[in-house]
């Protein structure tokens, strides 16, 4: 068995962990909203048509913030279609996903659902086919108490209290040629800054997110961010990052090292934002909203799922319904390690998405809801990663990958909660064949013991939870740990993700 070493010291801190790091994303896409969170004919639907079983799973997942209503969808969306009497709401073409949007669910219903799952709303405005005025309109409708036509309309629609939405995304993936309204970084930067200034005339305390790159392989990567931030720096608070990973041509070595790409992505965008800060001699720091990240079998969507026919505009089709395996969950766990490692600059993030669409929660119409494999690392990390991230000192053997060169077999991060004294350690073993003994120096923590140790692993790395086998994969207690003389030892099986709590 190979071994790796980790040292934990609560005095060396990266930064506080913002609870918004455990956000997710609900887009009007496929069966995320319709026949996902909302299914009025389901036996477990509540008085508003929302599935109670889904609500319970979302709460168990530990999601804090939800980005809504898109995604690519938002760039063609008219928010006012989704308010008022349902029978009068228009049916529209959704060009992003080649579907029909019935508008049965809109802002008012979604805010109702968010209360049930106890999450904050992060709202995206359409800067694809629309602009400043429509962003102002939805802000007025949502956040002004009363006394104007739009705010009174919200009250008339049943919501007396304003929604007080704090975080607003200024469009979505405007660097992508697939995006309605896509343009140059300068064109987008101008539109974004005009929108931001106007929105701040209503409320200067809003937290505004400007669009960064759709992935680190985009041709303008980092230049896009530089130009956009040169135009918007003083008016925005966050730059967004998006990244999805999938194994290509069976290259699981590289796939398991996806967090290396996420680390470099974050470091590059932090450097770019700080470059603009330096040039402007600004006192303000722009942080990152990593508001779309996940494993996504994009090639399956592109080759099999994509709808194109001129007469084919289905309502809530099955789209992007990836079934996740153990190896996918290990990658999701390692991406969470990367986000935590950057807690000083990544202060908001959204697992894309939440239900049915590249999601940790799946549902069957009229049937059950269940946890995908990726549910577990997210739920455990959200529950256990409290307080601050500690500066990791890690020594690991390496292996070679086609995409990222030499990569550590083990990756790990630790968090510490001064209010409880608990320290949590999150670890992955990326080896396809070898177990690793991780030797952790915990002497700086004083007298501690392991109070919980859970490992996600299966001899079949392709094992999944499906409609027919909903409980096939779940984390199991890892009983291999021991502590003596300030050293903890634990065995990490090949292709595994582990969380340990020291108290
Ligand atoms: O999450 C699926 C899609 O991925 C989103 O709509 C878009 O923003 C991204 O390209």
Coordinates of C-alpha atoms and ligand atoms in Angstrom, one line a residue:
X1 CA 0.0 0.0 0.0
X2 CA 1.3 3.5 -0.9
X3 CA 1.2 6.3 1.6
X4 CA 0.6 10.1 1.7
X5 CA 1.1 12.7 4.5
X6 CA -1.1 15.6 5.6
X7 CA -0.6 18.1 8.3
X8 CA -3.4 20.1 9.9
X9 CA -3.0 23.2 12.0
X10 CA -6.0 25.4 13.0
X11 CA -3.7 28.4 13.2
X12 CA -3.1 28.6 9.4
X13 CA -6.3 29.7 7.8
X14 CA -7.2 30.1 4.1
X15 CA -10.5 32.0 4.9
X16 CA -14.0 31.7 6.2
X17 CA -16.3 29.3 4.4
X18 CA -19.3 31.2 3.1
X19 CA -22.4 29.0 3.3
X20 CA -23.2 30.1 -0.2
X21 CA -20.5 27.7 -1.4
X22 CA -23.2 25.0 -1.0
X23 CA -25.6 26.5 -3.5
X24 CA -27.3 24.7 -6.4
X25 CA -29.2 25.6 -9.6
X26 CA -32.7 25.1 -10.9
X27 CA -33.2 25.9 -14.6
X28 CA -36.4 25.7 -16.7
X29 CA -34.8 22.8 -18.5
X30 CA -36.0 19.2 -19.1
X31 CA -37.7 17.9 -16.0
X32 CA -35.9 20.0 -13.4
X33 CA -38.9 22.2 -12.7
X34 CA -41.9 20.4 -14.3
X35 CA -42.1 16.7 -13.2
X36 CA -39.1 17.5 -10.9
X37 CA -39.7 19.9 -8.1
X38 CA -43.3 20.5 -9.3
X39 CA -45.7 17.7 -10.1
X40 CA -49.2 18.6 -8.9
X41 CA -50.7 15.2 -9.8
X42 CA -48.1 13.3 -7.7
X43 CA -49.5 11.5 -4.6
X44 CA -46.9 13.3 -2.5
X45 CA -47.6 16.8 -3.9
X46 CA -48.4 19.6 -1.4
X47 CA -51.1 22.2 -1.7
X48 CA -48.9 24.2 -4.2
X49 CA -48.2 21.2 -6.4
X50 CA -44.6 20.7 -5.1
X51 CA -43.3 17.2 -4.3
X52 CA -42.8 16.7 -0.6
X53 CA -40.3 13.9 -1.1
X54 CA -38.2 16.2 -3.3
X55 CA -38.4 19.0 -0.7
X56 CA -37.2 16.6 2.0
X57 CA -34.2 15.5 -0.2
X58 CA -33.3 19.0 -1.0
X59 CA -33.2 19.8 2.7
X60 CA -31.1 16.7 3.4
X61 CA -28.7 17.7 0.7
X62 CA -27.9 20.9 2.6
X63 CA -28.4 23.3 -0.2
X64 CA -28.1 27.0 0.8
X65 CA -28.7 29.1 -2.3
X66 CA -30.5 28.3 -5.6
X67 CA -29.7 30.0 -8.9
X68 CA -32.8 30.5 -11.0
X69 CA -34.4 30.5 -13.7
X70 CA -31.3 29.7 -16.0
X71 CA -28.9 29.0 -17.5
X72 CA -29.2 29.2 -21.2
X73 CA -32.9 29.4 -20.8
X74 CA -32.8 32.8 -19.2
X75 CA -31.3 34.5 -22.2
X76 CA -34.7 34.2 -24.0
X77 CA -37.0 34.4 -21.0
X78 CA -39.6 37.0 -20.3
X79 CA -40.0 37.0 -16.5
X80 CA -43.5 38.6 -16.6
X81 CA -44.8 35.5 -18.5
X82 CA -44.5 33.6 -15.3
X83 CA -46.7 35.8 -13.0
X84 CA -50.4 36.3 -12.5
X85 CA -53.3 34.0 -13.2
X86 CA -52.0 30.7 -14.5
X87 CA -54.7 30.2 -17.2
X88 CA -53.6 33.5 -18.8
X89 CA -49.9 32.7 -18.9
X90 CA -48.5 32.3 -22.5
X91 CA -46.8 29.2 -23.8
X92 CA -43.5 30.1 -25.4
X93 CA -40.7 28.5 -27.4
X94 CA -37.6 27.9 -25.3
X95 CA -34.9 28.2 -27.9
X96 CA -32.1 27.1 -25.6
X97 CA -33.5 23.6 -25.1
X98 CA -35.8 23.4 -28.0
X99 CA -38.8 22.9 -25.7
X100 CA -42.2 24.6 -24.9
X101 CA -42.3 26.7 -21.7
X102 CA -45.7 26.6 -20.2
X103 CA -44.9 29.2 -17.6
X104 CA -46.9 27.3 -14.9
X105 CA -44.0 28.1 -12.5
X106 CA -42.6 31.6 -12.3
X107 CA -40.9 33.8 -9.8
X108 CA -43.8 33.9 -7.3
X109 CA -44.2 30.1 -7.2
X110 CA -40.4 29.6 -7.0
X111 CA -40.0 31.9 -4.0
X112 CA -42.8 29.9 -2.3
X113 CA -40.8 26.7 -3.0
X114 CA -37.6 28.2 -1.7
X115 CA -39.3 28.9 1.6
X116 CA -40.2 25.2 1.9
X117 CA -36.5 24.2 1.3
X118 CA -35.2 27.1 3.3
X119 CA -32.9 28.4 0.6
X120 CA -31.8 31.8 -0.6
X121 CA -32.7 32.9 -4.2
X122 CA -29.9 33.9 -6.6
X123 CA -31.8 35.4 -9.6
X124 CA -30.5 35.7 -13.2
X125 CA -31.8 38.4 -15.5
X126 CA -32.0 38.1 -19.2
X127 CA -29.2 40.1 -20.9
X128 CA -29.5 37.9 -24.1
X129 CA -32.7 39.2 -25.8
X130 CA -33.4 41.9 -23.2
X131 CA -31.6 44.6 -21.3
X132 CA -31.6 47.4 -18.7
X133 CA -35.4 48.0 -18.5
X134 CA -36.5 44.4 -18.0
X135 CA -33.8 43.9 -15.3
X136 CA -35.2 47.0 -13.5
X137 CA -38.7 45.8 -13.9
X138 CA -38.1 42.4 -12.3
X139 CA -36.1 44.0 -9.5
X140 CA -38.9 46.5 -8.8
X141 CA -41.5 43.6 -8.9
X142 CA -39.4 41.5 -6.5
X143 CA -37.8 43.9 -4.0
X144 CA -39.9 47.1 -3.7
X145 CA -42.4 46.8 -0.9
X146 CA -45.4 48.5 -2.6
X147 CA -46.8 51.7 -4.1
X148 CA -45.7 51.3 -7.7
X149 CA -47.5 49.4 -10.5
X150 CA -45.0 46.5 -10.5
X151 CA -44.6 46.2 -6.7
X152 CA -48.4 46.4 -6.3
X153 CA -48.8 43.7 -8.9
X154 CA -46.6 41.4 -6.8
X155 CA -48.8 42.2 -3.8
X156 CA -51.9 41.5 -5.9
X157 CA -50.4 38.2 -6.9
X158 CA -50.3 37.2 -3.3
X159 CA -46.9 38.2 -2.0
X160 CA -47.3 41.1 0.5
X161 CA -43.7 41.0 1.7
X162 CA -40.9 41.9 -0.9
X163 CA -38.6 39.1 -1.8
X164 CA -35.4 41.0 -0.9
X165 CA -33.3 39.1 -3.5
X166 CA -29.6 39.9 -2.7
X167 CA -27.7 38.2 -5.5
X168 CA -28.3 38.9 -9.1
X169 CA -26.6 37.3 -12.2
X170 CA -26.2 39.8 -15.0
X171 CA -27.1 37.3 -17.8
X172 CA -25.6 33.8 -18.4
X173 CA -22.6 32.6 -20.3
X174 CA -22.5 35.5 -22.6
X175 CA -19.1 34.4 -24.0
X176 CA -20.7 31.3 -25.6
X177 CA -21.8 31.4 -29.3
X178 CA -24.8 29.2 -28.3
X179 CA -26.1 31.9 -26.0
X180 CA -28.9 34.2 -27.3
X181 CA -27.4 37.6 -27.5
X182 CA -23.8 36.5 -27.3
X183 CA -21.3 39.2 -28.3
X184 CA -17.8 40.4 -27.7
X185 CA -16.6 40.9 -24.1
X186 CA -16.6 44.6 -24.7
X187 CA -20.3 44.6 -25.9
X188 CA -21.3 42.4 -23.0
X189 CA -19.3 44.5 -20.5
X190 CA -21.0 47.7 -21.6
X191 CA -24.5 46.1 -21.3
X192 CA -23.6 44.6 -17.9
X193 CA -22.3 47.9 -16.5
X194 CA -25.3 49.9 -17.7
X195 CA -27.6 47.3 -16.1
X196 CA -25.6 47.2 -12.9
X197 CA -25.6 51.0 -12.5
X198 CA -29.4 51.1 -13.1
X199 CA -30.1 48.3 -10.7
X200 CA -27.9 50.1 -8.1
X201 CA -30.1 53.2 -8.5
X202 CA -32.9 51.1 -7.0
X203 CA -30.6 49.4 -4.4
X204 CA -26.9 50.1 -4.1
X205 CA -26.5 47.1 -1.7
X206 CA -27.3 44.4 -4.3
X207 CA -24.7 41.8 -4.9
X208 CA -24.1 41.6 -8.7
X209 CA -22.5 38.7 -10.6
X210 CA -21.0 39.4 -14.0
X211 CA -20.5 36.6 -16.5
X212 CA -17.1 35.0 -16.8
X213 CA -16.1 32.2 -19.1
X214 CA -18.3 29.2 -19.8
X215 CA -15.3 26.9 -19.3
X216 CA -11.5 27.2 -19.2
X217 CA -11.2 26.0 -22.8
X218 CA -13.1 28.9 -24.3
X219 CA -11.0 30.8 -26.9
X220 CA -11.2 34.1 -25.0
X221 CA -10.6 32.5 -21.5
X222 CA -9.2 35.1 -19.1
X223 CA -9.2 37.8 -21.8
X224 CA -13.0 37.7 -21.6
X225 CA -12.8 38.3 -17.9
X226 CA -10.2 41.0 -18.2
X227 CA -12.2 43.0 -20.7
X228 CA -15.5 42.5 -18.9
X229 CA -14.0 43.5 -15.6
X230 CA -12.3 46.6 -17.1
X231 CA -15.8 47.7 -18.1
X232 CA -17.7 46.7 -14.9
X233 CA -15.2 46.5 -12.0
X234 CA -16.7 49.3 -9.8
X235 CA -20.3 48.1 -10.3
X236 CA -20.1 44.4 -9.6
X237 CA -19.1 42.1 -6.8
X238 CA -18.5 38.7 -8.4
X239 CA -17.3 37.2 -11.6
X240 CA -18.8 33.8 -12.5
X241 CA -17.0 30.6 -13.4
X242 CA -18.6 27.5 -15.0
X243 CA -17.0 24.1 -15.4
X244 CA -18.3 20.6 -16.3
X245 CA -16.2 17.4 -16.5
X246 CA -16.7 14.0 -18.1
X247 CA -14.4 11.1 -18.8
X248 CA -13.2 11.3 -22.5
X249 CA -12.2 8.1 -24.4
X250 CA -12.1 6.1 -21.1
X251 CA -9.4 8.3 -19.7
X252 CA -10.4 7.9 -16.0
X253 CA -6.9 8.9 -14.8
X254 CA -7.5 12.5 -16.1
X255 CA -11.2 12.5 -15.2
X256 CA -10.3 11.7 -11.6
X257 CA -7.9 14.7 -11.7
X258 CA -10.6 17.2 -12.8
X259 CA -10.1 19.3 -9.7
X260 CA -6.6 20.2 -11.0
X261 CA -8.4 21.9 -13.9
X262 CA -10.8 23.6 -11.4
X263 CA -7.8 24.8 -9.2
X264 CA -6.1 26.3 -12.3
X265 CA -9.3 27.9 -13.5
X266 CA -9.9 29.6 -10.1
X267 CA -6.3 30.7 -9.8
X268 CA -6.3 32.1 -13.3
X269 CA -9.5 34.1 -12.8
X270 CA -8.4 35.4 -9.4
X271 CA -5.1 36.5 -11.1
X272 CA -7.1 38.2 -13.9
X273 CA -9.5 40.0 -11.5
X274 CA -6.5 41.1 -9.3
X275 CA -4.7 42.4 -12.4
X276 CA -7.7 44.6 -13.2
X277 CA -7.7 45.7 -9.6
X278 CA -4.0 46.6 -9.7
X279 CA -4.3 48.5 -12.9
X280 CA -7.2 50.5 -11.5
X281 CA -5.4 50.9 -8.1
X282 CA -8.8 49.8 -6.6
X283 CA -9.3 48.9 -3.0
X284 CA -12.2 46.6 -3.9
X285 CA -11.7 42.8 -4.5
X286 CA -13.9 40.9 -6.9
X287 CA -14.7 37.4 -5.7
X288 CA -15.8 34.3 -7.6
X289 CA -19.2 32.9 -8.0
X290 CA -18.6 29.4 -9.3
X291 CA -22.2 29.2 -10.3
X292 CA -22.2 26.1 -12.5
X293 CA -20.1 23.1 -11.7
X294 CA -20.5 19.3 -11.9
X295 CA -19.9 16.2 -13.9
X296 CA -21.9 16.3 -17.1
X297 CA -21.8 13.7 -19.9
X298 CA -22.1 16.5 -22.4
X299 CA -21.1 14.3 -25.3
X300 CA -24.2 12.2 -24.7
X301 CA -26.4 15.3 -24.8
X302 CA -24.7 16.6 -27.9
X303 CA -24.9 13.2 -29.7
X304 CA -28.2 11.7 -28.5
X305 CA -30.4 14.0 -26.5
X306 CA -30.4 17.3 -28.4
X307 CA -33.8 18.2 -29.9
X308 CA -33.8 19.9 -33.3
X309 CA -37.0 19.3 -35.4
X310 CA -39.0 22.3 -36.4
X311 CA -42.2 20.6 -35.2
X312 CA -40.7 19.2 -32.1
X313 CA -41.0 21.5 -29.1
X314 CA -41.9 19.1 -26.2
X315 CA -42.9 20.2 -22.7
X316 CA -40.4 19.1 -20.0
X317 CA -38.6 16.4 -22.1
X318 CA -36.1 14.0 -20.5
X319 CA -32.9 16.0 -21.1
X320 CA -29.5 15.8 -19.5
X321 CA -30.6 13.0 -17.2
X322 CA -27.2 11.6 -16.4
X323 CA -27.1 8.6 -14.1
X324 CA -24.0 9.1 -11.9
X325 CA -21.6 6.4 -10.9
X326 CA -19.2 6.0 -8.0
X327 CA -16.3 7.5 -10.0
X328 CA -18.5 10.5 -10.8
X329 CA -19.2 11.0 -7.1
X330 CA -15.5 10.8 -6.3
X331 CA -14.9 13.6 -8.8
X332 CA -17.7 15.7 -7.4
X333 CA -16.2 15.2 -3.9
X334 CA -12.8 16.3 -5.2
X335 CA -14.3 19.4 -6.9
X336 CA -15.8 20.3 -3.5
X337 CA -12.3 20.0 -2.1
X338 CA -11.0 22.5 -4.7
X339 CA -13.8 24.9 -3.9
X340 CA -13.1 24.7 -0.2
X341 CA -9.4 25.2 -0.8
X342 CA -10.2 28.5 -2.4
X343 CA -12.7 29.6 0.2
X344 CA -11.0 33.0 0.5
X345 CA -12.0 33.9 -3.1
X346 CA -14.8 31.5 -4.0
X347 CA -17.6 32.8 -1.8
X348 CA -20.5 31.4 -3.8
X349 CA -21.0 28.3 -5.9
X350 CA -23.8 26.3 -7.4
X351 CA -23.9 22.6 -8.2
X352 CA -25.6 22.4 -11.6
X353 CA -28.3 21.3 -11.3
X354 CA -30.6 20.1 -8.5
X355 CA -33.3 17.7 -9.8
X356 CA -33.4 15.3 -12.8
X357 CA -31.1 17.5 -15.0
X358 CA -27.4 16.6 -14.3
X359 CA -28.7 16.3 -10.7
X360 CA -28.0 14.7 -7.3
X361 CA -31.8 14.1 -7.0
X362 CA -33.8 12.0 -9.5
X363 CA -37.6 11.6 -9.7
X364 CA -40.0 9.4 -11.6
X365 CA -43.4 10.9 -12.5
X366 CA -46.0 9.5 -10.1
X367 CA -43.1 7.4 -8.6
X368 CA -40.2 7.7 -6.2
X369 CA -37.4 10.3 -5.7
X370 CA -33.9 9.1 -5.0
X371 CA -30.4 10.1 -4.2
X372 CA -27.8 9.8 -7.0
X373 CA -24.2 8.8 -5.9
X374 CA -23.2 12.5 -6.2
X375 CA -25.7 13.4 -3.5
X376 CA -23.5 12.0 -0.8
X377 CA -20.3 14.0 -1.1
X378 CA -22.3 17.2 -1.4
X379 CA -24.5 16.5 1.5
X380 CA -21.7 15.5 3.8
X381 CA -19.5 18.4 2.8
X382 CA -22.3 20.9 3.3
X383 CA -23.0 19.4 6.7
X384 CA -19.4 19.1 8.0
X385 CA -17.4 21.9 6.3
X386 CA -18.0 24.7 8.8
X387 CA -16.0 27.6 10.0
X388 CA -12.8 28.2 8.1
X389 CA -10.7 26.3 5.6
X390 CA -7.2 25.4 6.8
X391 CA -4.1 25.8 4.7
X392 CA -3.3 22.3 3.6
X393 CA 0.2 20.7 3.8
X394 CA 0.0 17.6 1.7
X395 CA 2.7 15.3 0.4
X396 CA 1.4 12.6 -2.0
X397 CA 2.8 10.2 -4.5
X398 CA 1.9 11.3 -8.1
X399 CA 0.7 9.7 -11.2
X400 CA 0.7 10.7 -14.8
X401 CA -2.4 12.0 -16.6
X402 CA -2.8 12.8 -20.3
X403 CA -4.6 16.1 -19.6
X404 CA -2.9 17.5 -16.5
X405 CA 0.6 15.9 -16.4
X406 CA 1.8 14.7 -12.9
X407 CA -1.0 14.8 -10.4
X408 CA -1.2 13.9 -6.7
X409 CA -2.8 10.5 -6.1
X410 CA -4.4 12.0 -2.9
X411 CA -6.0 15.3 -2.6
X412 CA -7.3 16.6 0.7
X413 CA -8.5 19.7 2.6
X414 CA -9.4 20.4 6.2
X415 CA -11.9 22.8 7.8
X416 CA -12.1 23.9 11.4
X417 CA -15.1 25.2 13.3
X418 CA -13.9 27.3 16.3
X419 CA -17.5 27.4 17.7
X420 CA -17.6 23.6 18.2
X421 CA -13.9 22.8 18.1
X422 CA -14.6 20.2 15.3
X423 CA -12.2 19.7 12.5
X424 CA -13.3 18.0 9.3
X425 CA -11.0 16.4 6.8
X426 CA -12.1 15.6 3.2
X427 CA -9.9 13.3 1.1
X428 CA -9.9 11.6 -2.3
X429 CA -7.8 8.7 -3.5
X430 CA -7.6 9.0 -7.3
X431 CA -5.7 5.8 -7.9
X432 CA -7.6 3.2 -10.0
X433 CA -5.8 0.3 -8.4
X434 CA -4.0 1.2 -5.1
X435 CA -5.3 1.8 -1.6
X436 CA -3.5 4.6 0.2
X437 CA -2.6 5.0 3.8
X438 CA -3.0 8.7 4.7
X439 CA -0.9 9.7 7.7
X440 CA -2.3 12.9 9.2
X441 CA -0.4 15.1 11.7
X442 CA -3.2 16.2 14.1
X443 CA -0.9 17.2 17.0
X444 CA -1.8 20.9 16.7
X445 CA -5.5 20.0 17.4
X446 CA -4.7 18.8 21.0
X447 CA -6.4 15.6 22.2
X448 CA -8.8 14.7 19.5
X449 CA -10.6 11.5 18.4
X450 CA -12.4 10.5 15.3
X451 CA -16.1 10.8 15.8
X452 CA -17.2 10.1 12.3
X453 CA -15.5 8.6 9.2
X454 CA -17.5 7.9 6.0
X455 CA -16.1 6.6 2.7
X456 CA -17.8 6.5 -0.7
X457 CA -16.3 3.6 -2.6
X458 CA -17.4 0.5 -4.4
X459 CA -15.5 -2.3 -6.1
X460 CA -17.4 -1.5 -9.2
X461 CA -16.5 2.2 -9.9
X462 CA -19.4 2.3 -12.4
X463 CA -22.1 1.3 -9.9
X464 CA -25.1 3.7 -9.8
X465 CA -28.3 4.4 -8.0
X466 CA -31.2 3.9 -10.4
X467 CA -35.0 3.7 -10.3
X468 CA -34.6 -0.1 -9.9
X469 CA -31.8 0.0 -7.4
X470 CA -32.1 3.3 -5.5
X471 CA -29.9 2.4 -2.6
X472 CA -27.2 0.5 -4.5
X473 CA -24.5 3.0 -3.5
X474 CA -24.1 5.0 -0.3
X475 CA -21.1 6.0 1.9
X476 CA -20.1 3.5 4.6
X477 CA -18.3 3.9 7.9
X478 CA -14.5 3.7 7.4
X479 CA -13.3 1.7 10.4
X480 CA -9.6 1.7 9.3
X481 CA -8.6 4.8 11.3
X482 CA -6.5 5.0 14.4
X483 CA -4.9 7.9 16.4
X484 CA -1.9 7.8 18.6
X485 CA 0.8 10.4 19.5
X486 CA -0.8 13.1 17.5
X487 CA -1.0 11.1 14.3
X488 CA -4.1 9.8 12.6
X489 CA -3.9 7.0 10.1
X490 CA -6.6 6.0 7.7
X491 CA -6.8 3.8 4.7
X492 CA -8.4 5.2 1.5
X493 CA -9.5 2.6 -0.9
X494 CA -8.9 3.1 -4.7
X495 CA -11.3 5.6 -6.3
X496 CA -12.8 6.8 -3.1
X497 CA -13.9 9.9 -1.3
X498 CA -13.8 10.2 2.5
X499 CA -14.9 12.6 5.2
X500 CA -13.6 12.4 8.8
X501 CA -14.7 14.5 11.8
X502 CA -12.1 15.0 14.6
X503 CA -13.4 16.2 17.9
Ligands
LIG1 O1 -26.5 23.5 -16.8 C1 -26.8 23.3 -18.1 C2 -26.3 24.4 -19.0 O2 -24.9 24.5 -19.0 C3 -26.8 25.8 -18.6 O3 -28.0 26.1 -19.1 C4 -25.7 26.7 -19.2 O4 -25.5 27.9 -18.5 C5 -24.5 25.8 -19.3 O5 -23.9 25.8 -20.6

